[in-house]
Coordinates of C-alpha atoms in Angstrom, one line a residue:
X145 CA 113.8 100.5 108.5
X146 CA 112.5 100.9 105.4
X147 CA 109.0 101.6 106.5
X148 CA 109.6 104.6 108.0
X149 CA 112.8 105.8 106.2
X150 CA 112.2 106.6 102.6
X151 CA 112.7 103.2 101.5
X152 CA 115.3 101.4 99.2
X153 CA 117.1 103.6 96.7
X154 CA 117.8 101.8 93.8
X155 CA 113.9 100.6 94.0
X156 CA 112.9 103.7 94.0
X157 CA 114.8 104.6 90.9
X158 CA 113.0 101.9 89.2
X159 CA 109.2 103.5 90.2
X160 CA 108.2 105.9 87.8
X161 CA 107.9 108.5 90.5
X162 CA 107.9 108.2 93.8
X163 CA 104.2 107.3 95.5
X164 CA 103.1 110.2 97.7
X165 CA 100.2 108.0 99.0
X166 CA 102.7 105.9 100.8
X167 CA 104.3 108.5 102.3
X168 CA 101.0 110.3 103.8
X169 CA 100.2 106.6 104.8
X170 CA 103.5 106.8 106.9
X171 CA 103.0 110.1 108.2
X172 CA 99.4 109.1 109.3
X173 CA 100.3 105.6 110.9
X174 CA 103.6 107.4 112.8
X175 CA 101.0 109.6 114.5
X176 CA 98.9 106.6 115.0
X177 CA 101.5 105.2 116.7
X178 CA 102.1 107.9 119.5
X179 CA 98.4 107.4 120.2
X180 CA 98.7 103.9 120.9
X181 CA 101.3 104.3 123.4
X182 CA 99.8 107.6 125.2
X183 CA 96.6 107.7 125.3
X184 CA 93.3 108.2 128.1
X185 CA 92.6 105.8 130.6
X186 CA 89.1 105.0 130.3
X187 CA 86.6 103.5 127.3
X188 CA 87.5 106.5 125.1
X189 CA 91.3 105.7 125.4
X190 CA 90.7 101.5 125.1
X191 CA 89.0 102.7 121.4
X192 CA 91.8 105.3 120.6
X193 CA 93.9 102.2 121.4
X194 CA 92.5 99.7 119.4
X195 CA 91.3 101.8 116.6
X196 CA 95.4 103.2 116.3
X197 CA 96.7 98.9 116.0
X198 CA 96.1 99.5 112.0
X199 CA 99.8 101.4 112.3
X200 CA 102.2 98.6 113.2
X201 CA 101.2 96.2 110.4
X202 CA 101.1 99.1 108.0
X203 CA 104.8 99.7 108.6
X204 CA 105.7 96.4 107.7
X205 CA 103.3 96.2 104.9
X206 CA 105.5 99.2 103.5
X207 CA 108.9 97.2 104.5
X208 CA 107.7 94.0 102.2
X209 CA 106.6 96.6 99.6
X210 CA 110.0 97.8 98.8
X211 CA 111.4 93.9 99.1
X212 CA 110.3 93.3 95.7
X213 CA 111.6 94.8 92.1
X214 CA 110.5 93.5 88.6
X215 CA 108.6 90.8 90.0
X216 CA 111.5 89.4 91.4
X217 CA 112.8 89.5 95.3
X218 CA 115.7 91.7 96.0
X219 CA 118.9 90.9 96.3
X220 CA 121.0 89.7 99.0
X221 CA 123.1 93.2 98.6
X222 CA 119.9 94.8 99.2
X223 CA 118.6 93.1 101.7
X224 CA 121.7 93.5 103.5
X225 CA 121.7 97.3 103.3
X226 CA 118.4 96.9 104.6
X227 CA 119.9 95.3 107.8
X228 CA 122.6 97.8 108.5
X229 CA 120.8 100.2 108.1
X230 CA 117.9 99.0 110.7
X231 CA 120.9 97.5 113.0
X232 CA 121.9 101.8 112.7
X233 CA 118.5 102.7 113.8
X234 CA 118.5 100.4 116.7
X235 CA 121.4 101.3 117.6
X236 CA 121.3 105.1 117.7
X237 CA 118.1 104.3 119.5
X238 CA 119.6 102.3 122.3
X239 CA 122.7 105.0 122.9
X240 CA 119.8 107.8 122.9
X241 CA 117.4 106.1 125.5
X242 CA 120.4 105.6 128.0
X243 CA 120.8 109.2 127.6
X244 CA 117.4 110.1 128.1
X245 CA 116.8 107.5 131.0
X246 CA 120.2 109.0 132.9
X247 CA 118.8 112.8 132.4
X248 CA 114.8 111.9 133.7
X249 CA 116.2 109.9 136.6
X250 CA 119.1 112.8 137.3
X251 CA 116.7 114.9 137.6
X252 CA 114.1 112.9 139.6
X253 CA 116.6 111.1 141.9
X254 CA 119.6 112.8 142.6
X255 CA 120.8 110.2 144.3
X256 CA 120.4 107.9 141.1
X257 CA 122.4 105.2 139.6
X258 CA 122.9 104.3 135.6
X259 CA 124.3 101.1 136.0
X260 CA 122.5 99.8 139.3
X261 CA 119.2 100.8 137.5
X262 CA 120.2 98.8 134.7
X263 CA 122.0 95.7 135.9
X264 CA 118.0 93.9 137.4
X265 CA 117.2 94.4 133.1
X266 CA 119.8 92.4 131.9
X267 CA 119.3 88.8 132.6
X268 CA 119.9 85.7 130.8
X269 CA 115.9 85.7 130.4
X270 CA 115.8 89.4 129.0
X271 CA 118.5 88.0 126.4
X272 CA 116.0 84.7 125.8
X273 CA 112.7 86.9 125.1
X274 CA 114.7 89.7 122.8
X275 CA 116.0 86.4 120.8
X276 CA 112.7 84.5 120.8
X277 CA 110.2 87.3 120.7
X278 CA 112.3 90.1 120.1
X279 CA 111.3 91.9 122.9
X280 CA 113.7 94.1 123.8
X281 CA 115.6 94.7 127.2
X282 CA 114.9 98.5 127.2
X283 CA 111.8 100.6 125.6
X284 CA 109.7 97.7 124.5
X285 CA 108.3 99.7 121.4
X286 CA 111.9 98.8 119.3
X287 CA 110.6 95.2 119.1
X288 CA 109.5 96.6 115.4
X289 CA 112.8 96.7 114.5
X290 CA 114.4 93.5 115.7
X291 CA 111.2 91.9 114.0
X292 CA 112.2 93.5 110.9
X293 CA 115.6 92.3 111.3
X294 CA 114.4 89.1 111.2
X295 CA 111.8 89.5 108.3
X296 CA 115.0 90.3 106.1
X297 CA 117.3 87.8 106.6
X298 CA 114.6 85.3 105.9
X299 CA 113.2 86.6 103.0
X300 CA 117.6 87.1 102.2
X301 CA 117.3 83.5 101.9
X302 CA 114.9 83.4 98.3
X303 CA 116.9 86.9 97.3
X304 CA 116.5 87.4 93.4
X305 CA 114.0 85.0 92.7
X306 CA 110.9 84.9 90.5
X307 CA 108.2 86.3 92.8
X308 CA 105.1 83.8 92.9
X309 CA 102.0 85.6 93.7
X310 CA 99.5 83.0 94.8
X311 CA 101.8 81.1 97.3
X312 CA 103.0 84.1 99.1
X313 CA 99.2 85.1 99.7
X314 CA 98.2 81.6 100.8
X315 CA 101.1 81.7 103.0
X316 CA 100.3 85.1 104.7
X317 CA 96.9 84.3 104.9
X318 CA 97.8 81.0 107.1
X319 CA 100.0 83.0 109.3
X320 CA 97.4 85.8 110.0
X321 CA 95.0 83.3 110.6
X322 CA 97.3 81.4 112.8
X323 CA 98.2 85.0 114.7
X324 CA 94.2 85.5 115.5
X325 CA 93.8 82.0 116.6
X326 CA 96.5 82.4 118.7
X327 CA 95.7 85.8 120.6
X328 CA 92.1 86.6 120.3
X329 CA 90.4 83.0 120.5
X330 CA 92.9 81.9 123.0
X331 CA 94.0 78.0 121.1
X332 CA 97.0 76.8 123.2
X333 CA 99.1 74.4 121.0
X334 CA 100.5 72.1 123.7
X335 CA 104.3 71.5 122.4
X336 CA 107.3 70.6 124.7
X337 CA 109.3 73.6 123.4
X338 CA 106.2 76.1 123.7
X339 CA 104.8 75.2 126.5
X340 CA 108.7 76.0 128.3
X341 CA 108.0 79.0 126.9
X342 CA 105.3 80.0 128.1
X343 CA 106.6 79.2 131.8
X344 CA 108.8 82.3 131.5
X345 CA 106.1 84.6 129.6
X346 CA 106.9 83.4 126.0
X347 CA 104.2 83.2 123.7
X348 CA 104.2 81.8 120.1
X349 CA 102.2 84.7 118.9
X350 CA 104.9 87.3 119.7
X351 CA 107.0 85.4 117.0
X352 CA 107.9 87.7 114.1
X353 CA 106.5 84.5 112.1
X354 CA 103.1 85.6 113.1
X355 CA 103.2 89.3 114.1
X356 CA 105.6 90.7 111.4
X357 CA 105.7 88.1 108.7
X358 CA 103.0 87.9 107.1
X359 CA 102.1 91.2 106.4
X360 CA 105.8 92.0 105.0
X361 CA 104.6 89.3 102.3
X362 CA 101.1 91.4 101.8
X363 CA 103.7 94.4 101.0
X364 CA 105.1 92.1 98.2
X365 CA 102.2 91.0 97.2
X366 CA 100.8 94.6 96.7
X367 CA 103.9 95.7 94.7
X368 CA 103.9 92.9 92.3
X369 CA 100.4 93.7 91.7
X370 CA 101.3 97.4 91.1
X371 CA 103.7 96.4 88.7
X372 CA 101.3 94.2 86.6
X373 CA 99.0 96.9 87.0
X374 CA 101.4 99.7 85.6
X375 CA 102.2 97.4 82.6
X376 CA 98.7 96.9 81.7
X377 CA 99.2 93.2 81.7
X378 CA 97.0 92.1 84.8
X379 CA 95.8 88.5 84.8
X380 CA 92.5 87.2 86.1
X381 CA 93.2 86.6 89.4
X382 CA 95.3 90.6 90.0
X383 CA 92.1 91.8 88.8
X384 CA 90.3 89.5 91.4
X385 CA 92.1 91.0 93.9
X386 CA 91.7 94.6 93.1
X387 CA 88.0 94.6 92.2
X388 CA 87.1 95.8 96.1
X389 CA 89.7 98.5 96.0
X390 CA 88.0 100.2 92.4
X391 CA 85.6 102.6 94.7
X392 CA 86.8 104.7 97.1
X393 CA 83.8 105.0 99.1
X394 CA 83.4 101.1 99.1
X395 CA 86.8 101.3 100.6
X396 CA 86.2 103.7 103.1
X397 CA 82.6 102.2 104.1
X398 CA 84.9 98.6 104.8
X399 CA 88.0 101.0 106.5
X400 CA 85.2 101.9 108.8
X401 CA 83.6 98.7 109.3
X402 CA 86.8 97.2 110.1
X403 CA 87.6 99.6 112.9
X404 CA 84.0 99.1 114.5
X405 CA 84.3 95.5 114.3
X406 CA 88.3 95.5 116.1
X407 CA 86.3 97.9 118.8
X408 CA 83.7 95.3 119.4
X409 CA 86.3 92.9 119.1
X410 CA 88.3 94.4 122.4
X411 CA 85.4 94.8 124.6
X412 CA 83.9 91.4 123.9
X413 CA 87.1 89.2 124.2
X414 CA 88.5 91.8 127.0
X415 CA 92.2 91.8 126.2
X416 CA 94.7 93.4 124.4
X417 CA 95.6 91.8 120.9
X418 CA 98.1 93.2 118.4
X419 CA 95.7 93.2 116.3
X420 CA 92.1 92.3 115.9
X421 CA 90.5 90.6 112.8
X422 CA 88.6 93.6 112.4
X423 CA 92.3 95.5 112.0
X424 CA 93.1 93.5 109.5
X425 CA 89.5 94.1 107.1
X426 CA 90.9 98.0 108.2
X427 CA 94.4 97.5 107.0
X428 CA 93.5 95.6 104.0
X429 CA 91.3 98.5 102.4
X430 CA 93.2 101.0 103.7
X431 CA 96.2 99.3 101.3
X432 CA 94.7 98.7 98.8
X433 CA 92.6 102.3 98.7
X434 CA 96.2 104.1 98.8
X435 CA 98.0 101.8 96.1
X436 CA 94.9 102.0 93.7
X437 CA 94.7 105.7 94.0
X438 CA 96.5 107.9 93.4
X439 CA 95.1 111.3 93.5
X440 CA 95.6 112.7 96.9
X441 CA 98.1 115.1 97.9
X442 CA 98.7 116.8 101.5
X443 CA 102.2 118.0 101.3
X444 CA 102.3 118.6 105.5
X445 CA 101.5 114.7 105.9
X446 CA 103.9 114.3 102.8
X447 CA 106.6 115.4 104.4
X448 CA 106.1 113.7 107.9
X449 CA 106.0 110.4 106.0
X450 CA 108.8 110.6 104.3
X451 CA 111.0 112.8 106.4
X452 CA 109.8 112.5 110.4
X453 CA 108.3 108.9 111.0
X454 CA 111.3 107.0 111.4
X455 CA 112.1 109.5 114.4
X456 CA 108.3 109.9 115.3
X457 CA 108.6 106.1 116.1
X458 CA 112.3 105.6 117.9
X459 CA 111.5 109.9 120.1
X460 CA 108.3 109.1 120.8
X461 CA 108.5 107.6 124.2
X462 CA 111.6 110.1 124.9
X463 CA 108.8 113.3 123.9
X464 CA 106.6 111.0 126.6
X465 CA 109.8 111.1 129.5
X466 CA 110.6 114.6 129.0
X467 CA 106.7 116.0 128.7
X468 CA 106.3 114.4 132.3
X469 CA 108.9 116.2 133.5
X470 CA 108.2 119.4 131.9
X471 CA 104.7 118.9 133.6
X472 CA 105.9 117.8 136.9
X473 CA 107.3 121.2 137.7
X474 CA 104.5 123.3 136.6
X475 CA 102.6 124.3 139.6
X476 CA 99.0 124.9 139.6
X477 CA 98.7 121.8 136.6
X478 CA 95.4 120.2 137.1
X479 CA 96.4 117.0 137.1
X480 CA 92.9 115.6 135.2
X481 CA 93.7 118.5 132.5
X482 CA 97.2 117.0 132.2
X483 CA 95.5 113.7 131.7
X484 CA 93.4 114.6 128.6
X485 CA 96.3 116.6 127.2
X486 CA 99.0 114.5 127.4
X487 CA 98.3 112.4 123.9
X488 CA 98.6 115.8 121.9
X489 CA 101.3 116.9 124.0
X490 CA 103.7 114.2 123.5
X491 CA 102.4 114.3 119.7
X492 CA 103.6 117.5 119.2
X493 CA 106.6 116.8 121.3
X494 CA 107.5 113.9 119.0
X495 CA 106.7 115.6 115.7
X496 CA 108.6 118.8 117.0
X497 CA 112.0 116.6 118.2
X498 CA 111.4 114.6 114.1
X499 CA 111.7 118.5 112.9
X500 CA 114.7 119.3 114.8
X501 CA 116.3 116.4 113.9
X502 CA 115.4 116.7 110.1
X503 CA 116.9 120.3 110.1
X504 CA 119.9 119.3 111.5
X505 CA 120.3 116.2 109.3
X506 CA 119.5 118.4 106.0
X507 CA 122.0 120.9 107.0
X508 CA 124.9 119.0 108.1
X509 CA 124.3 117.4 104.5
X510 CA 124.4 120.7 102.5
X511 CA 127.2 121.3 104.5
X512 CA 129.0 118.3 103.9
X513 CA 128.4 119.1 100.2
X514 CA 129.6 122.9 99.9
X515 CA 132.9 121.0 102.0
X516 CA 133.0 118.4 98.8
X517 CA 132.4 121.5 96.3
X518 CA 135.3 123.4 97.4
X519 CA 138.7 123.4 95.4

């Protein structure tokens, strides 16, 4: 998942150094994350809600951005790393969660089954909505992944071509407008196949065409620009398209806009959308202001960007299992002071597990290589 891993190798041996903004973006949008998923129950907890939707497209903004070297797409042997390597995550995320789900019912329910808990899950309609919408059997929050999945062996298709700027922007600017008429204005398009689909809960706006796509392509888009602009050779139209990204302030003034106007969004169409039009104004110039420049630097968000979001994202609903059952033993608890604490709490839960993790990865590597270094 190159998102929220540190992204393809041999690109990043071909960037002059390695972009730091990107990483704090992660490491911002990984915490974002946890907050959409655990958050308060009332108005203040709809805007937390809302307000954290610019994460998801972010992610796949930064997957398209490293699909895309020397103004050309790829290759296929890249692109297929980039599937095995997500199929890994998804993988090691599945195994995990049955661990976790057998511990927090253990506990619970003594008198618990695994497989008699698991068995209503798997249906042939489960199957149907993982393949159609990639919603997934278990812990719905992994439908990133199987999106992305998807993203690459499309875009595997066009692997090493000439990258063509305007086209790919005219194309994700169809889907995203196709996504918002779908979800927030409610346009059915009456179609034999969809309208089967949405019988059993299917909808065409939970297809990675429209919720992942397009801004994989805005990724690409961005890096090709980045390279013109690192060359010096920037034609009319890349300068068109950067001109609202020169000022910083501009850029947070739109940022802040955009997140007002996906608030008002929410409350006026009362429902829950992916993402707003106003999350896409936010998403836009929050790109754009971290690609143009480059002169920030927190090393604490540096580091959770580029080594803790990938297992931010997969722990962070195990951080929210095991934090209710830490909480459920405590006697004396307040249960509305659990309520207001339990965003930060699974945050720091989640950033703690990425940590532990990270540790244990970095020293079963130095390991590995003192093994590799002896005679």
């Amino acid at each position: 998942m190159q998102a929220l891993t540190s992204g393809d190798e041999q690109i990043e041996k071909n960037t002059a150094r390695r972009n730091n903004n990107l990483d704090m973006l992660k490491g911002i949008c990984c915490m974002c994350v946890v907050l959409l998923h655990f958050n308060w129950a009332n108005k203040v907890g709809l805007c937390v809600r809302t307000i954290t939707r610019v994460a998801v497209p972010t992610f796949f903004f930064i997957s398209g951005f490293f699909c895309l070297t020397n103004n050309k797409i790829v290759g296929f042997e890249a692109f297929s790393r980039k599937i095995v390597r997500t199929v890994a995550l998804i993988r090691k995320a599945w195994f995990g969660y049955l661990l976790v789900y057998l511990i927090y019912h253990s506990f619970n329910n003594p008198n618990w089954k695994l497989i008699a808990s698991l068995q209503p899950h798997i249906t042939g309609y489960r199957i149907q909505s993982l393949v159609i919408t990639n919603s997934p059997v278990f812990f719905s929050h992994l439908w990133f992944l199987f999106a992305l999945i998807y993203c690459y062996c499309l875009l595997s298709v066009f692997s090493g071509r000439q990258f063509f700027l305007i086209p790919t922007l005219i194309v994700a600017i169809i889907l995203i407008v196709c996504l918002s008429t779908l979800t927030e204005f409610n346009v059915v398009i009456h179609l034999p196949f969809l309208d089967s689909l949405r019988k059993r809960n299917m909808y065409p706006q939970h297809f990675f065409l429209f919720r992942a796509l397009p801004f994989v392509l805005l990724g690409m888009v961005a890096k090709h620009i980045m390279d013109h602009d690192r060359e010096g050779a920037q034609s009319c139209v890349v300068r068109f398209l950067t001109l609202p990204f020169e000022h910083v302030y501009l850029c947070m003034g739109m940022v802040a806009a955009g997140l007002v106007t996906s608030i008002f969004e929410r409350f006026r169409c009362d429902k829950e959308c992916q993402c707003y039009l106003g999350t896409i104004l936010a998403d836009a110039f929050i790109w754009g202001m971290v690609l143009k420049h480059k002169e920030w630097n927190a090393p604490i968000l540096i580091h959770t960007g580029k080594d803790l979001s990938s297992d931010v994202y997969l722990w962070h609903v195990a951080a929210g299992y095991f934090v209710g059952l830490f909480a459920s033993r405590l006697r004396g608890l307040q249960f509305t002071v659990y309520v207001h604490i339990l965003p930060f709490l699974v945050l720091a839960m989640s950033l703690l597990i990425a940590e532990a993790l990270y540790r244990i990865k970095k020293m079963r590597s130095r390991v590995q290589g003192s093994g590799r270094s002896l005679p």
